[in-house]
Amino acid sequence: MELLWLIFDLVGTIAFAVSGTLVGIGRRMDIFGMLVLALATAIGGGIMRDLIVGNIPPNSLRTGVYVTIVIAVTFIIFLVYRLRRNHYIGTRWVRQMYLAADTLGLASFTVTGAGIGMYNYPDMPVLSVILGLLTAVGGGVIRDILAQRVPSVLREEVYALPAIIGGIVYCAFYHWGMWQIASYSSFIIVVVIRTLAIRYNWSLPRIK
Amino acid sequence: MELLWLIFDLVGTIAFAVSGTLVGIGRRMDIFGMLVLALATAIGGGIMRDLIVGNIPPNSLRTGVYVTIVIAVTFIIFLVYRLRRNHYIGTRWVRQMYLAADTLGLASFTVTGAGIGMYNYPDMPVLSVILGLLTAVGGGVIRDILAQRVPSVLREEVYALPAIIGGIVYCAFYHWGMWQIASYSSFIIVVVIRTLAIRYNWSLPRIK
Amino acid sequence: MELLWLIFDLVGTIAFAVSGTLVGIGRRMDIFGMLVLALATAIGGGIMRDLIVGNIPPNSLRTGVYVTIVIAVTFIIFLVYRLRRNHYIGTRWVRQMYLAADTLGLASFTVTGAGIGMYNYPDMPVLSVILGLLTAVGGGVIRDILAQRVPSVLREEVYALPAIIGGIVYCAFYHWGMWQIASYSSFIIVVVIRTLAIRYNWSLPRIK
């Protein structure tokens, strides 16, 4: 299990580092502002997750791997952008890259959050689902608050919902002893629901 | 003591779930945005409280009771609102319900915050008063930041003050061995001061 | 080491209490809003630092010293301001006092953050550098979010950079067994870089 969990954690970290950097670029931040925003987005949700289950110090700070990845992602995107004069990057392409990265991060961190919950407290499925939700949306909430945007989790129509469904699916399969299927199916369900919601502009009931 | 503490914790959770849902409605959020806002408001302050005293995993996530309550509160309020066509709900009535819920939550969580502080660290009254304040205003601060409002604790004239006084009263009675009186008197004092402050528009000194 | 660490922690607390109070005055808050803002700024970063290394309950809440200092700072500044009619305090003087306090806090908390990291986990330099950064900018980020300002760490040109460099310098000297030199040199480097950056309006590369 360890390795699979680690892979999802790294994928989520890279994805949220990309989304944080892109928001930083959109806000015309300098390179260190972007780095701080990418760091907060990529490791913020995981740190909250680890604090809540008493995983001290948080996983992402025990080695230099996570921070190195975030720094690399930020610098690569920054450099690519500086070369814009030659190779034009359209706003639409950026928007789509942002949505893809955000969706990947949402799905990966739903898995790591629900996974760390069930691993530490197998008899607390509610804790695990909430941990999946918190880990998945936590980094993005920090990113949006720092960048003074309305948090995606409150603005986007279908954002918290896939993370909650993904967490429930994870807990069910894990409970039946299929933790590998739990990870894969949870990840796929979040990606599919979120992607369909963006593509077809799904909306949920609200007060008029 | 356990039972009395639990009752205040549940009352505070319900009250803040109501206040979070109402703010979500005011912001025209969809049903899941409202649920996330209600959850963050209702259990956010208590999670901060539990992390600070090392109460892992946080009390509100150990069972499904708290989350179920928040979901129920959100759906009930949502449904009541959808029926507005028939039974008109005025804005003034909503404002008063919001203030009542917020005051109840403030008072209940002052008790649970100061209570968990004195219970775990009876020789640290300052910790307990600050925990009471943090638990009481923490959920509301998260709610207001997520909904991009100026936090009540900074905007309202008399908001932090009753929580601080309530916490001091709690610690004094607890220190004298009267933990039941500590809970009741602390709760009543916060409710009375906050209600009078709203009713008579009390104001504190400020720089002109 | 204990005493030296404590001195930096107290200097940082006073400095950030001053900066929080000044922002509260600028936002026309009442005396308790100012106090809450000063408290959050002064002890917020340190509480995050202590939670991440499992230092429970957080250092600043174990005694009444820190809270008393923050209350004293807030009341003194408030009183000085109320006497403005007689002794005029210019806006430019306030701005410079704010920048000085913020710089002092940034430098002191870089030292205490990196220090508590290396002390608890001497083989995790990345944890220590990030802890230095988080402690240094954490309180200010809370302050700015509560007061609805763009966080300094994202707006100011050279803000995160000195804290990161200071943290790396601290870890290097600490690793070589010179923890006293680590503290002093880290503090001085942060103050010098930040002051020069403000004075000469340094800027970092960004996307145009």
Short mmCIF file of C-alpha atoms in Angstrom, two decimals, chain B:
data_model
loop_
_atom_site.label_atom_id
_atom_site.label_comp_id
_atom_site.label_asym_id
_atom_site.label_seq_id
_atom_site.Cartn_x
_atom_site.Cartn_y
_atom_site.Cartn_z
CA MET B 1 -19.00 16.40 33.44
CA GLU B 2 -18.70 14.45 30.20
CA LEU B 3 -22.42 14.61 29.40
CA LEU B 4 -22.81 18.32 30.16
CA TRP B 5 -19.75 19.10 27.99
CA LEU B 6 -21.19 16.98 25.18
CA ILE B 7 -24.52 18.83 25.32
CA PHE B 8 -22.84 22.22 24.98
CA ASP B 9 -20.68 20.85 22.14
CA LEU B 10 -23.76 19.62 20.26
CA VAL B 11 -25.71 22.84 20.86
CA GLY B 12 -22.76 24.86 19.54
CA THR B 13 -22.44 22.58 16.52
CA ILE B 14 -26.14 22.94 15.61
CA ALA B 15 -26.07 26.71 16.17
CA PHE B 16 -22.99 27.28 14.00
CA ALA B 17 -24.32 24.90 11.32
CA VAL B 18 -27.41 27.13 11.15
CA SER B 19 -25.31 30.31 10.96
CA GLY B 20 -23.06 28.83 8.24
CA THR B 21 -26.03 27.66 6.17
CA LEU B 22 -27.71 31.07 6.43
CA VAL B 23 -24.55 32.84 5.27
CA GLY B 24 -24.34 30.34 2.39
CA ILE B 25 -27.92 31.15 1.40
CA GLY B 26 -27.15 34.85 1.56
CA ARG B 27 -24.23 34.23 -0.83
CA ARG B 28 -26.49 32.29 -3.27
CA MET B 29 -24.39 29.13 -2.92
CA ASP B 30 -25.59 25.74 -4.17
CA ILE B 31 -26.51 23.01 -1.68
CA PHE B 32 -22.97 21.57 -1.45
CA GLY B 33 -21.34 24.96 -1.05
CA MET B 34 -23.76 25.58 1.82
CA LEU B 35 -22.93 22.18 3.33
CA VAL B 36 -19.18 22.81 3.18
CA LEU B 37 -19.65 26.26 4.73
CA ALA B 38 -21.90 24.83 7.48
CA LEU B 39 -19.39 22.04 8.18
CA ALA B 40 -16.44 24.43 8.36
CA THR B 41 -18.33 26.79 10.68
CA ALA B 42 -19.71 24.04 12.94
CA ILE B 43 -16.62 21.85 13.39
CA GLY B 44 -13.74 24.17 12.40
CA GLY B 45 -13.36 25.89 15.77
CA GLY B 46 -13.57 22.61 17.67
CA ILE B 47 -10.92 20.99 15.47
CA MET B 48 -8.50 23.87 16.16
CA ARG B 49 -9.28 23.49 19.89
CA ASP B 50 -8.59 19.75 19.82
CA LEU B 51 -5.35 20.09 17.82
CA ILE B 52 -3.99 22.62 20.33
CA VAL B 53 -4.51 20.32 23.34
CA GLY B 54 -3.44 17.20 21.38
CA ASN B 55 -6.92 15.65 21.34
CA ILE B 56 -6.33 13.41 18.28
CA PRO B 57 -8.41 12.68 16.22
CA PRO B 58 -10.65 15.67 16.94
CA ASN B 59 -13.83 14.94 18.89
CA SER B 60 -16.21 15.97 16.09
CA LEU B 61 -14.70 13.48 13.62
CA ARG B 62 -14.60 10.39 15.87
CA THR B 63 -18.23 9.52 15.27
CA GLY B 64 -20.66 10.38 12.50
CA VAL B 65 -22.96 12.27 14.88
CA TYR B 66 -21.58 15.77 14.30
CA VAL B 67 -21.37 15.50 10.52
CA THR B 68 -24.87 13.96 10.38
CA ILE B 69 -26.25 16.84 12.45
CA VAL B 70 -24.66 19.41 10.15
CA ILE B 71 -25.99 17.67 7.02
CA ALA B 72 -29.48 17.48 8.56
CA VAL B 73 -29.43 21.17 9.56
CA THR B 74 -28.30 22.24 6.09
CA PHE B 75 -30.93 20.17 4.27
CA ILE B 76 -33.77 21.22 6.58
CA ILE B 77 -32.97 24.92 6.17
CA PHE B 78 -32.54 24.45 2.43
CA LEU B 79 -35.93 22.73 2.12
CA VAL B 80 -37.67 25.35 4.28
CA TYR B 81 -36.24 28.00 1.97
CA ARG B 82 -37.39 26.24 -1.20
CA LEU B 83 -40.94 26.40 0.19
CA ARG B 84 -40.67 30.19 0.43
CA ARG B 85 -43.19 30.66 -2.36
CA ASN B 86 -45.92 29.51 0.01
CA HIS B 87 -44.65 30.65 3.37
CA TYR B 88 -42.73 33.89 3.01
CA ILE B 89 -39.55 34.23 5.09
CA GLY B 90 -38.56 37.86 5.57
CA THR B 91 -34.98 39.10 5.48
CA ARG B 92 -35.38 40.59 8.95
CA TRP B 93 -36.42 37.21 10.35
CA VAL B 94 -33.35 35.59 8.74
CA ARG B 95 -31.06 38.25 10.20
CA GLN B 96 -32.48 37.65 13.68
CA MET B 97 -32.23 33.87 13.34
CA TYR B 98 -28.60 34.29 12.21
CA LEU B 99 -27.76 36.50 15.20
CA ALA B 100 -29.47 34.11 17.63
CA ALA B 101 -27.65 31.07 16.20
CA ASP B 102 -24.32 32.87 16.17
CA THR B 103 -24.77 33.97 19.81
CA LEU B 104 -25.74 30.44 20.94
CA GLY B 105 -22.70 29.01 19.14
CA LEU B 106 -20.42 31.66 20.63
CA ALA B 107 -21.61 30.88 24.17
CA SER B 108 -21.59 27.07 23.84
CA PHE B 109 -18.13 26.89 22.31
CA THR B 110 -16.70 29.30 24.89
CA VAL B 111 -17.75 26.66 27.45
CA THR B 112 -16.36 23.65 25.53
CA GLY B 113 -13.10 25.46 24.70
CA ALA B 114 -12.41 26.70 28.22
CA GLY B 115 -13.64 23.34 29.56
CA ILE B 116 -11.28 21.19 27.51
CA GLY B 117 -8.44 23.53 28.46
CA MET B 118 -9.04 23.32 32.24
CA TYR B 119 -9.73 19.56 32.03
CA ASN B 120 -6.43 18.82 30.29
CA TYR B 121 -4.27 21.57 31.79
CA PRO B 122 -5.91 22.74 35.06
CA ASP B 123 -2.87 24.86 35.90
CA MET B 124 -3.01 26.86 32.65
CA PRO B 125 -5.92 29.32 32.94
CA VAL B 126 -4.57 31.56 30.18
CA LEU B 127 -4.49 28.60 27.79
CA SER B 128 -8.09 27.83 28.74
CA VAL B 129 -9.36 31.38 28.22
CA ILE B 130 -7.62 31.62 24.84
CA LEU B 131 -8.97 28.17 23.90
CA GLY B 132 -12.47 29.33 24.82
CA LEU B 133 -12.02 32.43 22.66
CA LEU B 134 -10.49 30.48 19.75
CA THR B 135 -13.18 27.78 19.82
CA ALA B 136 -15.95 30.37 20.08
CA VAL B 137 -14.78 32.65 17.27
CA GLY B 138 -12.73 30.15 15.18
CA GLY B 139 -15.60 28.58 13.24
CA GLY B 140 -17.15 31.98 12.54
CA VAL B 141 -13.82 33.36 11.33
CA ILE B 142 -13.43 30.43 8.91
CA ARG B 143 -17.06 30.97 7.76
CA ASP B 144 -16.54 34.69 7.19
CA ILE B 145 -13.19 34.27 5.39
CA LEU B 146 -14.61 31.57 3.10
CA ALA B 147 -17.65 33.75 2.36
CA GLN B 148 -15.40 36.81 1.93
CA ARG B 149 -17.05 38.85 4.68
CA VAL B 150 -15.20 40.94 7.26
CA PRO B 151 -14.92 38.51 10.21
CA SER B 152 -17.57 39.19 12.88
CA VAL B 153 -14.88 39.14 15.56
CA LEU B 154 -13.29 42.23 14.00
CA ARG B 155 -16.42 44.00 12.77
CA GLU B 156 -18.98 43.52 15.53
CA GLU B 157 -18.59 45.86 18.46
CA VAL B 158 -18.90 43.37 21.32
CA TYR B 159 -18.00 39.88 20.08
CA ALA B 160 -14.60 38.75 21.41
CA LEU B 161 -15.24 40.48 24.75
CA PRO B 162 -18.10 38.22 25.98
CA ALA B 163 -16.12 35.10 24.99
CA ILE B 164 -13.11 36.35 26.96
CA ILE B 165 -15.22 37.24 30.03
CA GLY B 166 -17.07 33.91 29.76
CA GLY B 167 -13.75 32.06 29.64
CA ILE B 168 -12.41 33.87 32.71
CA VAL B 169 -15.64 33.13 34.64
CA TYR B 170 -15.41 29.46 33.62
CA CYS B 171 -11.81 29.14 34.81
CA ALA B 172 -12.59 30.82 38.13
CA PHE B 173 -15.51 28.52 39.00
CA TYR B 174 -13.64 25.45 37.70
CA HIS B 175 -10.66 26.38 39.86
CA TRP B 176 -12.98 26.50 42.88
CA GLY B 177 -14.20 22.98 42.05
CA MET B 178 -17.60 24.06 40.70
CA TRP B 179 -17.35 22.85 37.11
CA GLN B 180 -21.11 22.58 36.59
CA ILE B 181 -21.70 26.15 37.73
CA ALA B 182 -18.68 27.08 35.59
CA SER B 183 -20.42 25.77 32.45
CA TYR B 184 -23.84 27.29 33.12
CA SER B 185 -22.61 30.69 34.31
CA SER B 186 -20.11 31.02 31.48
CA PHE B 187 -22.79 30.16 28.90
CA ILE B 188 -25.33 32.58 30.39
CA ILE B 189 -22.83 35.44 30.71
CA VAL B 190 -21.80 35.18 27.05
CA VAL B 191 -25.42 35.04 25.87
CA VAL B 192 -26.50 37.97 28.06
CA ILE B 193 -23.58 40.27 27.20
CA ARG B 194 -23.76 39.52 23.46
CA THR B 195 -27.57 39.91 23.35
CA LEU B 196 -27.51 43.20 25.25
CA ALA B 197 -24.71 44.43 22.99
CA ILE B 198 -26.77 43.64 19.87
CA ARG B 199 -30.01 45.00 21.36
CA TYR B 200 -28.60 48.28 22.65
CA ASN B 201 -25.92 48.70 20.00
CA TRP B 202 -23.07 48.84 22.51
CA SER B 203 -19.76 50.15 21.27
CA LEU B 204 -16.20 50.02 22.51
CA PRO B 205 -13.61 52.78 22.38
CA ARG B 206 -11.78 53.13 19.07
CA ILE B 207 -9.42 55.48 17.26
CA LYS B 208 -11.33 58.17 15.40
#
